[in-house]
Amino acid sequence: MSKRVAIAGIGTESSTFSAHRTVDSDFTVWRDLSRYPFLDQWRDEVEFVPLLVARALPGGQVTEAAYSALEGELVERLAASGPFDGVYLDLHGAMHVEGRDDVEAELAGRIRSVVGPGCPMAASMDLHGQVSRRFAELVELPTAYRTAPHVDVEETRERACRMLVECLRSGERPVRAWVRVPLLLPGERTSTRLEPARSIYAELGEQPDGVLDSSIWIGYAWADAPRSSVNVLVSGTSAPAVERRAGELAARLWEARDDFAFCVPALAPREAIAEALASPARPYFVSDSGDNPTAGGSGDATWLLADLLETVPDGRSAIWASCVDAAAVAACLAAGAGGRVDLAVGGCFSGDEPTRLSGVVHAVRPGDPVGGDLAVVRAGGVHAVLTSRRKPYHFVKDLLELGLDPRDHDLTAIKIGYLEPDLHRAAAGSVLALSLGGVCQDLHSLGYRRLERPIHPLDASMADPDLTPVVLR
């Protein structure tokens, strides 16, 4: 008789410093297996039962109403579709819901209360998520991406399911070793393109005897919550082996705490613009890092746009993408390509002072599947992309569709941190602007109140922590 495995999950990445709120319409929901083509390899021995998997673009905290509706449907479908021999959770790990501190552990606990203590649970997660001790107690086989930027997403999902299938075959419940490492690290300093993250994460592919999986959650720096930190979790069949492995990885991370650095030069915004304009390299990308929507930024900040409008001289040109402002986009559509507009853009969520944008509508594109209606306004040499819904710009083709080719401009400023693969391949040069926003790189300026302290680098003189792993059976 085949085993039955439930598939469920709710995930996003949530900055508690962003004014934006993630609501029900921001989530894409799957109630089928289309997200998991690799499952076919186990069709003769496992019946995978899709319940509900919901994902949203990173942003501000999820509203209680949006989360409760999704969680309620998930648990209801779980109870109605059982019994189950196992559960696979498709999560992010850095979701934050208004009024809740550790929502992934809460969800795992509700699922555990339905399926019972004897049902093994696996999870695939983003390495920028967080694994609290409570989550580690509830989920035996969590695993995380090993690359940043993330090019191993499906591989990680498949690995989680494979470990679960092997657990169901053997009937053996894994033991875990969990360590909290008191580090607060923005993703832009922990890319696996460079050291020390490259070498540390490269070690995770080879498992010692008695170990099934070793994972590091480098964490999410823009959540003011007790669980925010780096976490290590190792699962396996031997308690001594997983404890030793977790302790070694935790020690490596702590020893390297001051070595994590930006992939490219990181400069004040106007210095970054000047660096780009001085370089002969084309395309040249500037990361508008403080309002990166794929890190949890609101997407409505226009600080760097204001700097570009004031500093890009006559005869030079720049692209800036993007700002969410539905009213401004509607005005552009009404004016049409070639029409003149005089707009105040930005601050839709935050209420920050908008930026005056006066110029000619360069292009409009209604009905984008992610950004809704889109528009480009040319003001002097600056081409500003406006969207009616939050939209990241990670692909050159998205700019080309708006008649904007980065090769033809002196700089292209994108709301992003480290460059995602397509932009990285295209870039002849790049710099990171230390701009303002809900995912600002200056962690000392954010005003944390609820972190478990001490934590590095906010408490730079802290004593070496106790990194003894907690063994969970």
Tab-separated table of C-alpha atoms in Angstrom:
chain	number	residue	atom	x	y	z
A	1	MET	CA	0.000	0.000	0.000
A	2	SER	CA	1.380	3.441	-0.928
A	3	LYS	CA	2.099	6.056	1.719
A	4	ARG	CA	0.081	9.278	1.768
A	5	VAL	CA	1.898	12.607	2.097
A	6	ALA	CA	0.174	15.972	2.520
A	7	ILE	CA	1.642	19.035	0.796
A	8	ALA	CA	0.990	22.389	2.448
A	9	GLY	CA	2.563	25.753	3.152
A	10	ILE	CA	2.172	29.506	3.477
A	11	GLY	CA	5.195	31.642	2.794
A	12	THR	CA	6.614	35.084	2.184
A	13	GLU	CA	9.406	37.296	3.536
A	14	SER	CA	8.216	40.130	5.753
A	15	SER	CA	10.010	43.276	6.856
A	16	THR	CA	8.617	44.601	10.112
A	17	PHE	CA	10.155	47.972	9.128
A	18	SER	CA	8.144	48.316	5.889
A	19	ALA	CA	4.931	50.315	5.871
A	20	HIS	CA	3.413	47.997	3.266
A	21	ARG	CA	1.035	45.235	4.432
A	22	THR	CA	0.661	41.916	2.620
A	23	VAL	CA	-3.018	41.093	2.060
A	24	ASP	CA	-4.954	38.153	0.644
A	25	SER	CA	-4.788	39.386	-2.959
A	26	ASP	CA	-0.974	39.384	-2.805
A	27	PHE	CA	-0.866	35.590	-2.460
A	28	THR	CA	-0.763	33.085	-5.293
A	29	VAL	CA	-2.389	29.840	-4.165
A	30	TRP	CA	-1.839	26.299	-5.460
A	31	ARG	CA	-4.214	23.458	-4.682
A	32	ASP	CA	-2.641	21.023	-7.126
A	33	LEU	CA	0.770	19.447	-7.809
A	34	SER	CA	1.832	21.704	-10.688
A	35	ARG	CA	4.551	23.282	-8.507
A	36	TYR	CA	6.282	19.902	-8.005
A	37	PRO	CA	7.056	18.108	-11.306
A	38	PHE	CA	9.735	15.993	-9.624
A	39	LEU	CA	7.187	14.066	-7.529
A	40	ASP	CA	6.466	11.682	-10.407
A	41	GLN	CA	9.573	9.637	-9.546
A	42	TRP	CA	7.806	8.290	-6.423
A	43	ARG	CA	4.351	7.729	-7.929
A	44	ASP	CA	4.457	3.948	-7.323
A	45	GLU	CA	5.042	4.229	-3.597
A	46	VAL	CA	3.751	7.619	-2.411
A	47	GLU	CA	0.474	9.434	-2.976
A	48	PHE	CA	1.146	13.152	-2.633
A	49	VAL	CA	-2.017	15.006	-1.664
A	50	PRO	CA	-2.010	18.745	-2.434
A	51	LEU	CA	-3.835	20.804	0.177
A	52	LEU	CA	-2.913	24.499	-0.040
A	53	VAL	CA	0.375	26.238	-0.805
A	54	ALA	CA	0.352	30.053	-0.819
A	55	ARG	CA	3.236	32.391	-1.680
A	56	ALA	CA	3.465	36.181	-1.864
A	57	LEU	CA	6.118	38.599	-3.064
A	58	PRO	CA	8.162	39.777	-0.058
A	59	GLY	CA	6.842	42.921	1.581
A	60	GLY	CA	5.563	44.213	4.859
A	61	GLN	CA	3.917	42.068	7.508
A	62	VAL	CA	0.987	39.850	6.526
A	63	THR	CA	-2.326	41.037	7.918
A	64	GLU	CA	-3.924	38.804	10.522
A	65	ALA	CA	-7.066	38.494	8.394
A	66	ALA	CA	-5.153	37.350	5.300
A	67	TYR	CA	-3.091	34.812	7.193
A	68	SER	CA	-5.968	33.412	9.257
A	69	ALA	CA	-8.043	32.777	6.134
A	70	LEU	CA	-5.230	30.824	4.472
A	71	GLU	CA	-4.322	28.901	7.608
A	72	GLY	CA	-7.975	28.062	8.279
A	73	GLU	CA	-8.491	26.603	4.805
A	74	LEU	CA	-5.219	24.661	4.998
A	75	VAL	CA	-6.025	23.040	8.354
A	76	GLU	CA	-9.599	22.308	7.297
A	77	ARG	CA	-8.434	20.562	4.130
A	78	LEU	CA	-5.791	18.664	6.122
A	79	ALA	CA	-8.356	17.335	8.579
A	80	ALA	CA	-10.788	16.376	5.817
A	81	SER	CA	-8.228	14.595	3.619
A	82	GLY	CA	-6.386	12.416	6.163
A	83	PRO	CA	-5.034	10.238	7.526
A	84	PHE	CA	-1.483	10.900	6.372
A	85	ASP	CA	1.825	9.075	6.759
A	86	GLY	CA	3.911	12.233	6.248
A	87	VAL	CA	3.756	15.980	5.600
A	88	TYR	CA	5.843	18.107	3.256
A	89	LEU	CA	5.837	21.829	4.085
A	90	ASP	CA	6.707	24.338	1.354
A	91	LEU	CA	7.712	27.440	3.356
A	92	HIS	CA	9.902	30.525	3.265
A	93	GLY	CA	10.797	30.907	6.930
A	94	ALA	CA	10.781	34.702	7.336
A	95	MET	CA	7.056	35.339	7.235
A	96	HIS	CA	5.798	37.714	9.888
A	97	VAL	CA	2.127	38.209	10.679
A	98	GLU	CA	0.764	41.135	12.634
A	99	GLY	CA	0.548	40.133	16.296
A	100	ARG	CA	2.459	36.833	15.930
A	101	ASP	CA	6.133	36.115	16.604
A	102	ASP	CA	6.870	32.657	15.154
A	103	VAL	CA	4.166	31.916	12.644
A	104	GLU	CA	5.938	29.031	10.865
A	105	ALA	CA	6.221	27.186	14.180
A	106	GLU	CA	2.561	27.973	14.912
A	107	LEU	CA	1.550	26.528	11.545
A	108	ALA	CA	3.686	23.435	12.086
A	109	GLY	CA	2.092	23.023	15.518
A	110	ARG	CA	-1.449	23.208	14.126
A	111	ILE	CA	-0.578	20.654	11.471
A	112	ARG	CA	1.048	18.406	14.065
A	113	SER	CA	-2.095	18.559	16.190
A	114	VAL	CA	-4.074	17.139	13.252
A	115	VAL	CA	-1.683	14.478	11.904
A	116	GLY	CA	-0.408	13.299	15.276
A	117	PRO	CA	3.039	12.797	16.820
A	118	GLY	CA	3.956	9.750	14.711
A	119	CYS	CA	3.762	11.517	11.336
A	120	PRO	CA	7.175	12.729	10.050
A	121	MET	CA	7.354	16.239	8.625
A	122	ALA	CA	9.825	17.701	6.123
A	123	ALA	CA	10.168	21.300	4.940
A	124	SER	CA	11.963	23.174	2.178
A	125	MET	CA	12.842	26.753	3.071
A	126	ASP	CA	14.708	29.872	2.001
A	127	LEU	CA	18.137	30.288	3.586
A	128	HIS	CA	17.000	33.793	4.565
A	129	GLY	CA	14.336	32.234	6.764
A	130	GLN	CA	14.631	31.475	10.447
A	131	VAL	CA	14.297	28.213	12.346
A	132	SER	CA	13.343	28.659	15.977
A	133	ARG	CA	13.869	25.899	18.503
A	134	ARG	CA	10.109	25.320	18.553
A	135	PHE	CA	10.032	24.801	14.792
A	136	ALA	CA	12.988	22.415	15.033
A	137	GLU	CA	11.142	20.414	17.680
A	138	LEU	CA	8.099	20.034	15.427
A	139	VAL	CA	9.650	19.412	11.994
A	140	GLU	CA	12.167	16.587	11.731
A	141	LEU	CA	13.512	17.221	8.224
A	142	PRO	CA	13.798	20.910	7.346
A	143	THR	CA	16.305	21.913	4.667
A	144	ALA	CA	17.233	25.253	3.106
A	145	TYR	CA	18.596	26.673	-0.132
A	146	ARG	CA	22.372	26.580	-0.428
A	147	THR	CA	22.764	29.438	-2.901
A	148	ALA	CA	22.189	33.198	-2.789
A	149	PRO	CA	20.997	34.347	-5.274
A	150	HIS	CA	18.777	31.282	-5.157
A	151	VAL	CA	19.411	28.973	-8.106
A	152	ASP	CA	18.607	25.733	-6.257
A	153	VAL	CA	14.946	26.287	-5.375
A	154	GLU	CA	13.485	23.194	-7.028
A	155	GLU	CA	16.504	21.124	-6.008
A	156	THR	CA	15.792	22.033	-2.377
A	157	ARG	CA	12.125	21.115	-2.661
A	158	GLU	CA	13.086	17.782	-4.177
A	159	ARG	CA	15.682	17.158	-1.453
A	160	ALA	CA	13.100	17.716	1.279
A	161	CYS	CA	10.676	15.292	-0.358
A	162	ARG	CA	13.404	12.705	-0.957
A	163	MET	CA	14.413	12.759	2.700
A	164	LEU	CA	10.786	12.325	3.699
A	165	VAL	CA	10.287	9.388	1.326
A	166	GLU	CA	13.438	7.715	2.642
A	167	CYS	CA	12.200	8.244	6.200
A	168	LEU	CA	8.879	6.614	5.310
A	169	ARG	CA	10.699	3.670	3.722
A	170	SER	CA	12.945	3.035	6.710
A	171	GLY	CA	10.445	3.867	9.424
A	172	GLU	CA	13.254	5.639	11.306
A	173	ARG	CA	12.627	9.054	12.850
A	174	PRO	CA	15.604	11.394	12.511
A	175	VAL	CA	17.324	13.116	15.395
A	176	ARG	CA	18.211	16.803	15.081
A	177	ALA	CA	20.805	19.197	16.441
A	178	TRP	CA	19.866	22.903	16.481
A	179	VAL	CA	22.039	25.920	17.253
A	180	ARG	CA	21.158	29.597	17.380
A	181	VAL	CA	24.118	31.716	16.302
A	182	PRO	CA	23.602	35.326	17.495
A	183	LEU	CA	24.334	37.076	14.201
A	184	LEU	CA	22.195	39.568	12.304
A	185	LEU	CA	23.319	39.573	8.668
A	186	PRO	CA	21.645	41.215	5.658
A	187	GLY	CA	21.476	38.990	2.610
A	188	GLU	CA	23.607	41.439	0.604
A	189	ARG	CA	26.562	40.549	2.853
A	190	THR	CA	26.075	36.788	2.644
A	191	SER	CA	25.941	35.976	-1.055
A	192	THR	CA	27.353	32.559	-1.874
A	193	ARG	CA	29.141	34.144	-4.844
A	194	LEU	CA	31.964	35.141	-2.501
A	195	GLU	CA	33.670	34.208	0.759
A	196	PRO	CA	33.040	33.286	3.473
A	197	ALA	CA	29.498	32.176	2.559
A	198	ARG	CA	30.700	30.433	-0.606
A	199	SER	CA	32.957	27.983	1.238
A	200	ILE	CA	30.662	27.503	4.227
A	201	TYR	CA	27.646	26.657	2.065
A	202	ALA	CA	29.747	24.477	-0.259
A	203	GLU	CA	30.422	22.182	2.705
A	204	LEU	CA	26.723	21.413	3.110
A	205	GLY	CA	26.559	19.111	0.088
A	206	GLU	CA	28.732	16.407	1.688
A	207	GLN	CA	27.220	14.690	4.721
A	208	PRO	CA	29.257	12.752	7.301
A	209	ASP	CA	28.127	9.275	8.335
A	210	GLY	CA	24.989	9.443	10.423
A	211	VAL	CA	23.904	12.796	8.934
A	212	LEU	CA	21.020	13.177	6.451
A	213	ASP	CA	21.072	16.937	5.973
A	214	SER	CA	22.977	19.993	7.162
A	215	SER	CA	21.376	23.396	6.687
A	216	ILE	CA	22.177	26.984	7.598
A	217	TRP	CA	19.502	29.650	7.801
A	218	ILE	CA	21.575	32.805	7.467
A	219	GLY	CA	18.453	34.619	8.611
A	220	TYR	CA	16.471	37.735	7.833
A	221	ALA	CA	17.815	40.962	9.264
A	222	TRP	CA	14.768	43.226	8.802
A	223	ALA	CA	12.421	41.557	11.274
A	224	ASP	CA	12.313	42.943	14.790
A	225	ALA	CA	11.418	39.652	16.469
A	226	PRO	CA	13.005	37.379	19.095
A	227	ARG	CA	13.752	34.601	16.586
A	228	SER	CA	15.773	36.807	14.210
A	229	SER	CA	19.295	35.372	13.986
A	230	VAL	CA	21.378	32.792	12.163
A	231	ASN	CA	20.365	29.186	12.830
A	232	VAL	CA	21.967	25.814	12.082
A	233	LEU	CA	20.011	22.571	12.005
A	234	VAL	CA	21.424	19.150	11.215
A	235	SER	CA	19.284	16.013	10.972
A	236	GLY	CA	20.352	12.391	10.820
A	237	THR	CA	20.360	8.951	12.359
A	238	SER	CA	23.192	9.452	14.874
A	239	ALA	CA	22.865	11.911	17.755
A	240	PRO	CA	26.643	12.292	18.209
A	241	ALA	CA	27.128	12.862	14.465
A	242	VAL	CA	24.462	15.555	14.121
A	243	GLU	CA	25.585	17.286	17.310
A	244	ARG	CA	29.210	17.371	16.156
A	245	ARG	CA	28.283	18.608	12.674
A	246	ALA	CA	25.993	21.380	13.980
A	247	GLY	CA	28.616	22.559	16.422
A	248	GLU	CA	31.294	22.724	13.716
A	249	LEU	CA	29.095	24.774	11.381
A	250	ALA	CA	28.024	27.150	14.140
A	251	ALA	CA	31.661	27.722	15.100
A	252	ARG	CA	32.598	28.447	11.455
A	253	LEU	CA	29.856	31.040	11.194
A	254	TRP	CA	30.806	32.786	14.417
A	255	GLU	CA	34.514	32.832	13.538
A	256	ALA	CA	33.668	34.408	10.160
A	257	ARG	CA	31.249	36.976	11.614
A	258	ASP	CA	33.323	40.003	10.597
A	259	ASP	CA	34.249	38.645	7.165
A	260	PHE	CA	30.831	38.882	5.517
A	261	ALA	CA	30.940	41.737	3.024
A	262	PHE	CA	29.067	43.250	0.111
A	263	CYS	CA	29.632	41.692	-3.324
A	264	VAL	CA	30.376	45.080	-4.905
A	265	PRO	CA	31.342	48.533	-3.598
A	266	ALA	CA	28.631	49.899	-1.291
A	267	LEU	CA	28.376	53.685	-1.337
A	268	ALA	CA	26.105	56.520	-0.287
A	269	PRO	CA	23.478	57.072	-2.996
A	270	ARG	CA	24.997	60.137	-4.651
A	271	GLU	CA	28.463	58.585	-4.512
A	272	ALA	CA	27.064	55.451	-6.185
A	273	ILE	CA	25.533	57.574	-8.954
A	274	ALA	CA	28.820	59.420	-9.448
A	275	GLU	CA	30.709	56.114	-9.595
A	276	ALA	CA	28.350	54.836	-12.282
A	277	LEU	CA	28.563	58.009	-14.354
A	278	ALA	CA	32.357	57.983	-14.177
A	279	SER	CA	32.660	54.394	-15.356
A	280	PRO	CA	32.924	53.567	-19.088
A	281	ALA	CA	31.360	50.142	-18.457
A	282	ARG	CA	27.930	49.518	-19.987
A	283	PRO	CA	25.514	48.240	-18.845
A	284	TYR	CA	26.230	49.640	-15.408
A	285	PHE	CA	23.784	48.729	-12.601
A	286	VAL	CA	23.143	50.574	-9.338
A	287	SER	CA	21.307	48.635	-6.630
A	288	ASP	CA	18.712	50.828	-4.900
A	289	SER	CA	19.010	48.505	-1.910
A	290	GLY	CA	16.956	50.198	0.809
A	291	ASP	CA	13.572	49.584	-0.846
A	292	ASN	CA	14.226	46.238	-2.533
A	293	PRO	CA	10.760	44.641	-2.947
A	294	THR	CA	12.161	41.106	-3.052
A	295	ALA	CA	13.715	41.639	0.377
A	296	GLY	CA	10.545	43.108	1.908
A	297	GLY	CA	10.760	46.742	0.834
A	298	SER	CA	7.459	48.565	0.307
A	299	GLY	CA	8.406	49.531	-3.258
A	300	ASP	CA	7.155	53.116	-2.863
A	301	ALA	CA	10.374	54.910	-1.853
A	302	THR	CA	11.700	57.544	-4.257
A	303	TRP	CA	14.826	58.766	-2.450
A	304	LEU	CA	17.192	57.527	-5.152
A	305	LEU	CA	14.925	58.860	-7.903
A	306	ALA	CA	15.193	62.311	-6.335
A	307	ASP	CA	18.983	61.981	-6.266
A	308	LEU	CA	19.043	60.966	-9.937
A	309	LEU	CA	16.821	63.862	-10.990
A	310	GLU	CA	19.147	66.302	-9.223
A	311	THR	CA	22.518	64.834	-10.247
A	312	VAL	CA	22.275	63.253	-13.724
A	313	PRO	CA	23.640	66.031	-15.947
A	314	ASP	CA	22.416	67.082	-19.371
A	315	GLY	CA	23.574	64.701	-22.064
A	316	ARG	CA	23.658	61.686	-19.722
A	317	SER	CA	20.880	59.161	-19.160
A	318	ALA	CA	19.629	56.795	-16.497
A	319	ILE	CA	16.923	54.182	-15.936
A	320	TRP	CA	15.301	53.805	-12.517
A	321	ALA	CA	12.972	50.896	-11.710
A	322	SER	CA	10.642	51.208	-10.031
A	323	CYS	CA	7.987	52.857	-7.845
A	324	VAL	CA	4.502	51.563	-7.118
A	325	ASP	CA	1.997	54.410	-7.498
A	326	ALA	CA	-1.312	53.475	-9.102
A	327	ALA	CA	-2.576	57.065	-9.333
A	328	ALA	CA	0.573	58.232	-11.122
A	329	VAL	CA	0.351	55.347	-13.573
A	330	ALA	CA	-3.303	56.141	-14.270
A	331	ALA	CA	-2.315	59.718	-15.101
A	332	CYS	CA	0.328	58.434	-17.519
A	333	LEU	CA	-2.156	56.142	-19.253
A	334	ALA	CA	-4.558	59.045	-19.611
A	335	ALA	CA	-1.834	61.228	-21.135
A	336	GLY	CA	-0.600	58.428	-23.420
A	337	ALA	CA	2.876	57.899	-24.850
A	338	GLY	CA	4.335	61.271	-25.793
A	339	GLY	CA	2.041	63.177	-23.454
A	340	ARG	CA	3.356	65.461	-20.745
A	341	VAL	CA	2.720	64.773	-17.066
A	342	ASP	CA	3.473	66.564	-13.802
A	343	LEU	CA	3.352	63.999	-10.987
A	344	ALA	CA	4.097	63.570	-7.298
A	345	VAL	CA	5.232	59.945	-7.000
A	346	GLY	CA	5.976	57.695	-4.058
A	347	GLY	CA	5.031	57.372	-0.405
A	348	CYS	CA	1.849	55.402	-1.140
A	349	PHE	CA	2.341	53.086	1.848
A	350	SER	CA	4.791	55.014	4.012
A	351	GLY	CA	3.310	58.493	3.691
A	352	ASP	CA	6.822	59.813	2.995
A	353	GLU	CA	7.161	63.008	1.005
A	354	PRO	CA	6.659	62.168	-2.688
A	355	THR	CA	9.090	63.222	-5.413
A	356	ARG	CA	8.057	65.655	-8.133
A	357	LEU	CA	8.358	63.990	-11.551
A	358	SER	CA	7.640	66.240	-14.522
A	359	GLY	CA	8.278	65.056	-18.037
A	360	VAL	CA	7.094	63.079	-21.041
A	361	VAL	CA	5.443	59.659	-20.979
A	362	HIS	CA	8.020	57.453	-22.699
A	363	ALA	CA	5.931	54.254	-22.713
A	364	VAL	CA	2.842	52.626	-21.226
A	365	ARG	CA	2.110	48.930	-20.859
A	366	PRO	CA	-1.294	48.015	-19.434
A	367	GLY	CA	-2.013	44.642	-17.907
A	368	ASP	CA	1.392	43.349	-16.817
A	369	PRO	CA	0.737	40.059	-14.968
A	370	VAL	CA	2.830	41.153	-11.959
A	371	GLY	CA	2.972	44.952	-11.962
A	372	GLY	CA	-0.495	45.674	-13.329
A	373	ASP	CA	-0.405	48.804	-15.483
A	374	LEU	CA	3.105	50.144	-16.157
A	375	ALA	CA	4.427	53.489	-17.347
A	376	VAL	CA	7.781	55.154	-17.995
A	377	VAL	CA	8.254	58.898	-17.552
A	378	ARG	CA	11.305	60.653	-19.023
A	379	ALA	CA	12.383	63.694	-17.023
A	380	GLY	CA	15.575	65.131	-18.465
A	381	GLY	CA	17.856	62.144	-18.880
A	382	VAL	CA	16.095	60.034	-16.219
A	383	HIS	CA	13.609	57.356	-17.253
A	384	ALA	CA	11.482	56.398	-14.224
A	385	VAL	CA	9.434	53.189	-14.263
A	386	LEU	CA	6.107	53.369	-12.419
A	387	THR	CA	3.827	50.437	-11.605
A	388	SER	CA	0.313	50.071	-10.272
A	389	ARG	CA	1.289	46.970	-8.277
A	390	ARG	CA	4.624	46.113	-6.663
A	391	LYS	CA	6.963	44.529	-9.216
A	392	PRO	CA	10.646	43.551	-9.022
A	393	TYR	CA	12.878	44.121	-12.041
A	394	HIS	CA	15.235	41.136	-12.139
A	395	PHE	CA	15.324	40.574	-15.909
A	396	VAL	CA	16.662	42.774	-18.686
A	397	LYS	CA	13.732	41.692	-20.873
A	398	ASP	CA	11.297	43.443	-18.520
A	399	LEU	CA	13.071	46.719	-19.249
A	400	LEU	CA	13.333	46.010	-22.979
A	401	GLU	CA	9.549	45.553	-23.098
A	402	LEU	CA	9.284	49.172	-21.952
A	403	GLY	CA	11.670	50.403	-24.628
A	404	LEU	CA	14.555	50.690	-22.152
A	405	ASP	CA	17.874	49.023	-22.984
A	406	PRO	CA	20.492	49.268	-20.204
A	407	ARG	CA	23.246	49.158	-22.834
A	408	ASP	CA	22.044	52.517	-24.139
A	409	HIS	CA	22.086	54.337	-20.795
A	410	ASP	CA	24.854	55.502	-18.501
A	411	LEU	CA	23.360	53.703	-15.515
A	412	THR	CA	20.413	51.488	-14.644
A	413	ALA	CA	19.203	51.746	-11.049
A	414	ILE	CA	17.129	48.795	-9.862
A	415	LYS	CA	15.462	48.233	-6.496
A	416	ILE	CA	17.474	45.146	-5.621
A	417	GLY	CA	20.323	44.033	-3.382
A	418	TYR	CA	22.925	41.730	-4.930
A	419	LEU	CA	22.172	41.367	-8.619
A	420	GLU	CA	19.974	38.436	-9.535
A	421	PRO	CA	21.474	36.057	-12.155
A	422	ASP	CA	20.124	37.693	-15.340
A	423	LEU	CA	21.251	41.177	-14.303
A	424	HIS	CA	24.557	39.809	-13.018
A	425	ARG	CA	25.290	38.209	-16.382
A	426	ALA	CA	24.409	41.425	-18.209
A	427	ALA	CA	26.362	43.788	-15.959
A	428	ALA	CA	29.681	45.190	-17.118
A	429	GLY	CA	29.872	47.068	-13.834
A	430	SER	CA	27.801	47.555	-10.694
A	431	VAL	CA	27.650	49.272	-7.338
A	432	LEU	CA	25.289	49.085	-4.363
A	433	ALA	CA	23.660	52.297	-3.177
A	434	LEU	CA	23.066	52.430	0.579
A	435	SER	CA	19.649	53.987	0.123
A	436	LEU	CA	16.834	54.414	2.628
A	437	GLY	CA	13.796	52.182	3.045
A	438	GLY	CA	12.305	49.276	4.961
A	439	VAL	CA	15.278	47.026	4.174
A	440	CYS	CA	18.009	49.601	4.778
A	441	GLN	CA	21.516	48.122	5.073
A	442	ASP	CA	22.357	50.271	8.116
A	443	LEU	CA	21.009	47.902	10.753
A	444	HIS	CA	22.080	50.194	13.601
A	445	SER	CA	19.608	52.817	12.370
A	446	LEU	CA	16.517	50.611	12.420
A	447	GLY	CA	15.582	50.810	16.095
A	448	TYR	CA	15.205	47.147	17.047
A	449	ARG	CA	13.318	46.593	20.295
A	450	ARG	CA	12.460	42.900	20.400
A	451	LEU	CA	15.586	41.014	19.329
A	452	GLU	CA	17.156	38.494	21.663
A	453	ARG	CA	20.291	40.354	22.780
A	454	PRO	CA	23.231	40.427	22.668
A	455	ILE	CA	23.575	39.921	18.944
A	456	HIS	CA	26.403	40.803	16.567
A	457	PRO	CA	26.971	43.377	15.044
A	458	LEU	CA	24.545	45.476	17.104
A	459	ASP	CA	26.467	44.401	20.201
A	460	ALA	CA	29.945	44.318	18.711
A	461	SER	CA	31.756	43.861	22.039
A	462	MET	CA	29.676	40.875	23.143
A	463	ALA	CA	31.427	37.829	24.577
A	464	ASP	CA	31.684	34.634	22.557
A	465	PRO	CA	28.326	32.860	22.813
A	466	ASP	CA	27.613	29.322	23.932
A	467	LEU	CA	27.201	27.436	20.650
A	468	THR	CA	26.479	24.031	22.165
A	469	PRO	CA	23.870	22.341	19.942
A	470	VAL	CA	20.501	21.351	21.361
A	471	VAL	CA	19.816	17.716	20.450
A	472	LEU	CA	16.160	16.994	19.649
A	473	ARG	CA	14.725	13.492	19.365
